[in-house]
PDB file of C-alpha atoms in Angstrom:
ATOM      1  CA  UNK A  22      23.535  52.972   4.758  1.00  0.00           C
ATOM      2  CA  UNK A  23      21.050  51.363   7.143  1.00  0.00           C
ATOM      3  CA  UNK A  24      20.518  54.622   9.066  1.00  0.00           C
ATOM      4  CA  UNK A  25      19.955  56.569   5.843  1.00  0.00           C
ATOM      5  CA  UNK A  26      17.471  54.005   4.537  1.00  0.00           C
ATOM      6  CA  UNK A  27      15.619  53.986   7.854  1.00  0.00           C
ATOM      7  CA  UNK A  28      15.368  57.782   7.799  1.00  0.00           C
ATOM      8  CA  UNK A  29      14.184  57.848   4.168  1.00  0.00           C
ATOM      9  CA  UNK A  30      11.668  55.071   4.717  1.00  0.00           C
ATOM     10  CA  UNK A  31      10.307  56.704   7.862  1.00  0.00           C
ATOM     11  CA  UNK A  32      10.053  60.133   6.258  1.00  0.00           C
ATOM     12  CA  UNK A  33       8.646  58.980   2.938  1.00  0.00           C
ATOM     13  CA  UNK A  34       5.746  57.235   4.687  1.00  0.00           C
ATOM     14  CA  UNK A  35       4.264  60.666   5.349  1.00  0.00           C
ATOM     15  CA  UNK A  36       4.359  61.467   1.660  1.00  0.00           C
ATOM     16  CA  UNK A  37       2.655  58.139   0.897  1.00  0.00           C
ATOM     17  CA  UNK A  38      -0.053  58.853   3.468  1.00  0.00           C
ATOM     18  CA  UNK A  39      -0.570  62.439   2.305  1.00  0.00           C
ATOM     19  CA  UNK A  40      -0.764  61.433  -1.350  1.00  0.00           C
ATOM     20  CA  UNK A  41      -3.270  58.671  -0.579  1.00  0.00           C
ATOM     21  CA  UNK A  42      -5.421  61.000   1.521  1.00  0.00           C
ATOM     22  CA  UNK A  43      -5.356  63.682  -1.196  1.00  0.00           C
ATOM     23  CA  UNK A  44      -6.220  61.050  -3.819  1.00  0.00           C
ATOM     24  CA  UNK A  45      -9.084  59.740  -1.723  1.00  0.00           C
ATOM     25  CA  UNK A  46     -10.381  63.244  -1.090  1.00  0.00           C
ATOM     26  CA  UNK A  47     -10.300  64.058  -4.810  1.00  0.00           C
ATOM     27  CA  UNK A  48     -11.905  60.708  -5.680  1.00  0.00           C
ATOM     28  CA  UNK A  49     -14.629  61.107  -3.040  1.00  0.00           C
ATOM     29  CA  UNK A  50     -15.363  64.650  -4.134  1.00  0.00           C
ATOM     30  CA  UNK A  51     -15.302  63.764  -7.821  1.00  0.00           C
ATOM     31  CA  UNK A  52     -17.503  60.721  -7.412  1.00  0.00           C
ATOM     32  CA  UNK A  53     -20.200  62.281  -5.261  1.00  0.00           C
ATOM     33  CA  UNK A  54     -20.217  65.701  -6.926  1.00  0.00           C
ATOM     34  CA  UNK A  55     -19.971  64.075 -10.360  1.00  0.00           C
ATOM     35  CA  UNK A  56     -17.141  66.324 -11.527  1.00  0.00           C
ATOM     36  CA  UNK A  57     -14.874  65.898 -14.527  1.00  0.00           C
ATOM     37  CA  UNK A  58     -11.712  63.809 -14.138  1.00  0.00           C
ATOM     38  CA  UNK A  59      -9.101  66.454 -14.891  1.00  0.00           C
ATOM     39  CA  UNK A  60      -5.411  66.291 -15.759  1.00  0.00           C
ATOM     40  CA  UNK A  61      -4.712  67.235 -12.144  1.00  0.00           C
ATOM     41  CA  UNK A  62      -6.777  64.287 -10.912  1.00  0.00           C
ATOM     42  CA  UNK A  63      -4.877  62.014 -13.275  1.00  0.00           C
ATOM     43  CA  UNK A  64      -1.535  63.413 -12.082  1.00  0.00           C
ATOM     44  CA  UNK A  65      -2.535  62.838  -8.447  1.00  0.00           C
ATOM     45  CA  UNK A  66      -3.521  59.241  -9.299  1.00  0.00           C
ATOM     46  CA  UNK A  67      -0.219  58.689 -11.064  1.00  0.00           C
ATOM     47  CA  UNK A  68       1.999  60.331  -8.417  1.00  0.00           C
ATOM     48  CA  UNK A  69       0.323  58.450  -5.598  1.00  0.00           C
ATOM     49  CA  UNK A  70       1.235  55.157  -7.258  1.00  0.00           C
ATOM     50  CA  UNK A  71       4.757  56.400  -8.055  1.00  0.00           C
ATOM     51  CA  UNK A  72       5.404  57.515  -4.473  1.00  0.00           C
ATOM     52  CA  UNK A  73       4.121  54.162  -3.182  1.00  0.00           C
ATOM     53  CA  UNK A  74       6.476  52.331  -5.558  1.00  0.00           C
ATOM     54  CA  UNK A  75       9.415  54.430  -4.427  1.00  0.00           C
ATOM     55  CA  UNK A  76       8.576  53.668  -0.795  1.00  0.00           C
ATOM     56  CA  UNK A  77       8.362  49.961  -1.643  1.00  0.00           C
ATOM     57  CA  UNK A  78      11.813  49.998  -3.265  1.00  0.00           C
ATOM     58  CA  UNK A  79      13.355  51.733  -0.260  1.00  0.00           C
ATOM     59  CA  UNK A  80      11.500  49.353   2.050  1.00  0.00           C
ATOM     60  CA  UNK A  81      12.705  46.271   0.189  1.00  0.00           C
ATOM     61  CA  UNK A  82      16.292  47.522   0.280  1.00  0.00           C
ATOM     62  CA  UNK A  83      15.933  48.276   3.985  1.00  0.00           C
ATOM     63  CA  UNK A  84      14.400  44.838   4.572  1.00  0.00           C
ATOM     64  CA  UNK A  85      17.547  43.046   3.455  1.00  0.00           C
ATOM     65  CA  UNK A  86      19.886  45.481   5.247  1.00  0.00           C
ATOM     66  CA  UNK A  87      18.083  45.367   8.595  1.00  0.00           C
ATOM     67  CA  UNK A  88      19.738  43.491  11.473  1.00  0.00           C
ATOM     68  CA  UNK A  89      16.241  42.670  12.774  1.00  0.00           C
ATOM     69  CA  UNK A  90      15.346  40.932   9.522  1.00  0.00           C
ATOM     70  CA  UNK A  91      18.699  39.160   9.292  1.00  0.00           C
ATOM     71  CA  UNK A  92      18.097  37.719  12.751  1.00  0.00           C
ATOM     72  CA  UNK A  93      14.491  36.862  11.860  1.00  0.00           C
ATOM     73  CA  UNK A  94      15.507  34.976   8.717  1.00  0.00           C
ATOM     74  CA  UNK A  95      18.391  33.085  10.374  1.00  0.00           C
ATOM     75  CA  UNK A  96      16.415  32.136  13.479  1.00  0.00           C
ATOM     76  CA  UNK A  97      12.886  31.832  12.131  1.00  0.00           C
ATOM     77  CA  UNK A  98      11.728  29.155  14.585  1.00  0.00           C
ATOM     78  CA  UNK A  99      12.691  31.205  17.630  1.00  0.00           C
ATOM     79  CA  UNK A 100      11.955  34.599  16.073  1.00  0.00           C
ATOM     80  CA  UNK A 101       8.352  33.783  15.181  1.00  0.00           C
ATOM     81  CA  UNK A 102       7.632  33.504  18.918  1.00  0.00           C
ATOM     82  CA  UNK A 103       8.584  37.175  19.391  1.00  0.00           C
ATOM     83  CA  UNK A 104       5.751  39.300  17.976  1.00  0.00           C
ATOM     84  CA  UNK A 105       7.981  42.345  17.413  1.00  0.00           C
ATOM     85  CA  UNK A 106      10.309  40.274  15.212  1.00  0.00           C
ATOM     86  CA  UNK A 107       7.355  38.579  13.505  1.00  0.00           C
ATOM     87  CA  UNK A 108       5.750  41.949  12.796  1.00  0.00           C
ATOM     88  CA  UNK A 109       8.796  43.386  11.026  1.00  0.00           C
ATOM     89  CA  UNK A 110       9.955  40.109   9.516  1.00  0.00           C
ATOM     90  CA  UNK A 111       6.645  39.066   8.030  1.00  0.00           C
ATOM     91  CA  UNK A 112       3.502  41.080   8.785  1.00  0.00           C
ATOM     92  CA  UNK A 113       4.698  44.618   7.973  1.00  0.00           C
ATOM     93  CA  UNK A 114       6.456  43.648   4.760  1.00  0.00           C
ATOM     94  CA  UNK A 115       3.625  41.421   3.505  1.00  0.00           C
ATOM     95  CA  UNK A 116       0.836  43.918   4.199  1.00  0.00           C
ATOM     96  CA  UNK A 117       2.802  46.785   2.669  1.00  0.00           C
ATOM     97  CA  UNK A 118       3.582  44.758  -0.442  1.00  0.00           C
ATOM     98  CA  UNK A 119      -0.109  43.891  -0.781  1.00  0.00           C
ATOM     99  CA  UNK A 120      -1.050  47.564  -0.265  1.00  0.00           C
ATOM    100  CA  UNK A 121       1.307  48.702  -3.042  1.00  0.00           C
ATOM    101  CA  UNK A 122      -0.059  45.993  -5.338  1.00  0.00           C
ATOM    102  CA  UNK A 123      -3.583  47.246  -4.589  1.00  0.00           C
ATOM    103  CA  UNK A 124      -2.525  50.842  -5.326  1.00  0.00           C
ATOM    104  CA  UNK A 125      -0.962  49.704  -8.594  1.00  0.00           C
ATOM    105  CA  UNK A 126      -4.060  47.774  -9.658  1.00  0.00           C
ATOM    106  CA  UNK A 127      -6.340  50.643  -8.665  1.00  0.00           C
ATOM    107  CA  UNK A 128      -4.245  53.164 -10.541  1.00  0.00           C
ATOM    108  CA  UNK A 129      -4.118  51.020 -13.684  1.00  0.00           C
ATOM    109  CA  UNK A 130      -7.845  50.296 -13.577  1.00  0.00           C
ATOM    110  CA  UNK A 131      -8.763  53.954 -13.022  1.00  0.00           C
ATOM    111  CA  UNK A 132      -6.525  54.982 -15.904  1.00  0.00           C
ATOM    112  CA  UNK A 133      -8.344  52.610 -18.263  1.00  0.00           C
ATOM    113  CA  UNK A 134     -11.903  53.582 -17.312  1.00  0.00           C
ATOM    114  CA  UNK A 135     -13.687  55.729 -19.860  1.00  0.00           C
ATOM    115  CA  UNK A 136     -16.259  57.457 -17.657  1.00  0.00           C
ATOM    116  CA  UNK A 137     -15.074  60.062 -15.160  1.00  0.00           C
ATOM    117  CA  UNK A 138     -17.363  58.774 -12.406  1.00  0.00           C
ATOM    118  CA  UNK A 139     -15.946  55.248 -12.856  1.00  0.00           C
ATOM    119  CA  UNK A 140     -12.392  56.573 -12.554  1.00  0.00           C
ATOM    120  CA  UNK A 141     -13.205  58.292  -9.267  1.00  0.00           C
ATOM    121  CA  UNK A 142     -15.075  55.247  -7.942  1.00  0.00           C
ATOM    122  CA  UNK A 143     -12.188  52.919  -8.832  1.00  0.00           C
ATOM    123  CA  UNK A 144      -9.662  55.162  -7.104  1.00  0.00           C
ATOM    124  CA  UNK A 145     -11.921  55.500  -4.069  1.00  0.00           C
ATOM    125  CA  UNK A 146     -12.294  51.748  -3.617  1.00  0.00           C
ATOM    126  CA  UNK A 147      -8.745  50.590  -4.372  1.00  0.00           C
ATOM    127  CA  UNK A 148      -6.875  53.459  -2.718  1.00  0.00           C
ATOM    128  CA  UNK A 149      -9.170  53.274   0.307  1.00  0.00           C
ATOM    129  CA  UNK A 150      -8.439  49.572   0.756  1.00  0.00           C
ATOM    130  CA  UNK A 151      -4.703  50.224   0.401  1.00  0.00           C
ATOM    131  CA  UNK A 152      -4.807  53.028   2.975  1.00  0.00           C
ATOM    132  CA  UNK A 153      -6.614  50.752   5.419  1.00  0.00           C
ATOM    133  CA  UNK A 154      -3.901  48.081   5.078  1.00  0.00           C
ATOM    134  CA  UNK A 155      -1.153  50.677   5.396  1.00  0.00           C
ATOM    135  CA  UNK A 156      -2.661  52.050   8.607  1.00  0.00           C
ATOM    136  CA  UNK A 157      -2.657  48.531  10.057  1.00  0.00           C
ATOM    137  CA  UNK A 158       0.909  47.793   8.960  1.00  0.00           C
ATOM    138  CA  UNK A 159       2.625  51.017  10.058  1.00  0.00           C
ATOM    139  CA  UNK A 160       4.407  50.604  13.407  1.00  0.00           C
ATOM    140  CA  UNK A 161       2.797  53.658  15.002  1.00  0.00           C
ATOM    141  CA  UNK A 162       4.171  54.884  18.365  1.00  0.00           C
ATOM    142  CA  UNK A 163       0.827  53.975  19.978  1.00  0.00           C
ATOM    143  CA  UNK A 164       0.537  50.523  18.369  1.00  0.00           C
ATOM    144  CA  UNK A 165       0.243  47.547  20.707  1.00  0.00           C
ATOM    145  CA  UNK A 166       1.825  45.281  18.045  1.00  0.00           C
ATOM    146  CA  UNK A 167       5.132  46.975  17.240  1.00  0.00           C
ATOM    147  CA  UNK A 168       5.975  50.625  17.627  1.00  0.00           C
ATOM    148  CA  UNK A 169       8.467  53.126  16.327  1.00  0.00           C
ATOM    149  CA  UNK A 170       8.614  56.924  16.635  1.00  0.00           C
ATOM    150  CA  UNK A 171       6.841  59.153  14.105  1.00  0.00           C
ATOM    151  CA  UNK A 172      10.214  60.230  12.692  1.00  0.00           C
ATOM    152  CA  UNK A 173      13.515  58.334  12.868  1.00  0.00           C
TER     153      UNK A 173
END
């Protein structure tokens, strides 16, 4: 089960990133060109949040199945000295949870705005902040903090 969850979590991150980038592109374009917030824009907003929630659920399941996390939780005093363990045990999970909360808030706020320009602006701000946090928290292969391959 752990291998399957790791594969799903690693693969689904690309869908999260793509959906956020598409959402930000649509929001940027809509805000600055002052276009109408269409059903497609609303669907993109909604699916971005849904994909992020799905990734969070897989990530939380993986968190409690991971041997790295089990070691981190049992040996916290020693594990916090190892940055790789600290990254996966605390930093990655906390930043990703915050990012999904930000996506959720941004999606809900954009949905409730009445003016199209306000919807785009809300998505641009909240989704942009979430994407920034996600970029920090992903263990990229080139990251000096903790690294994993692009696909597992």
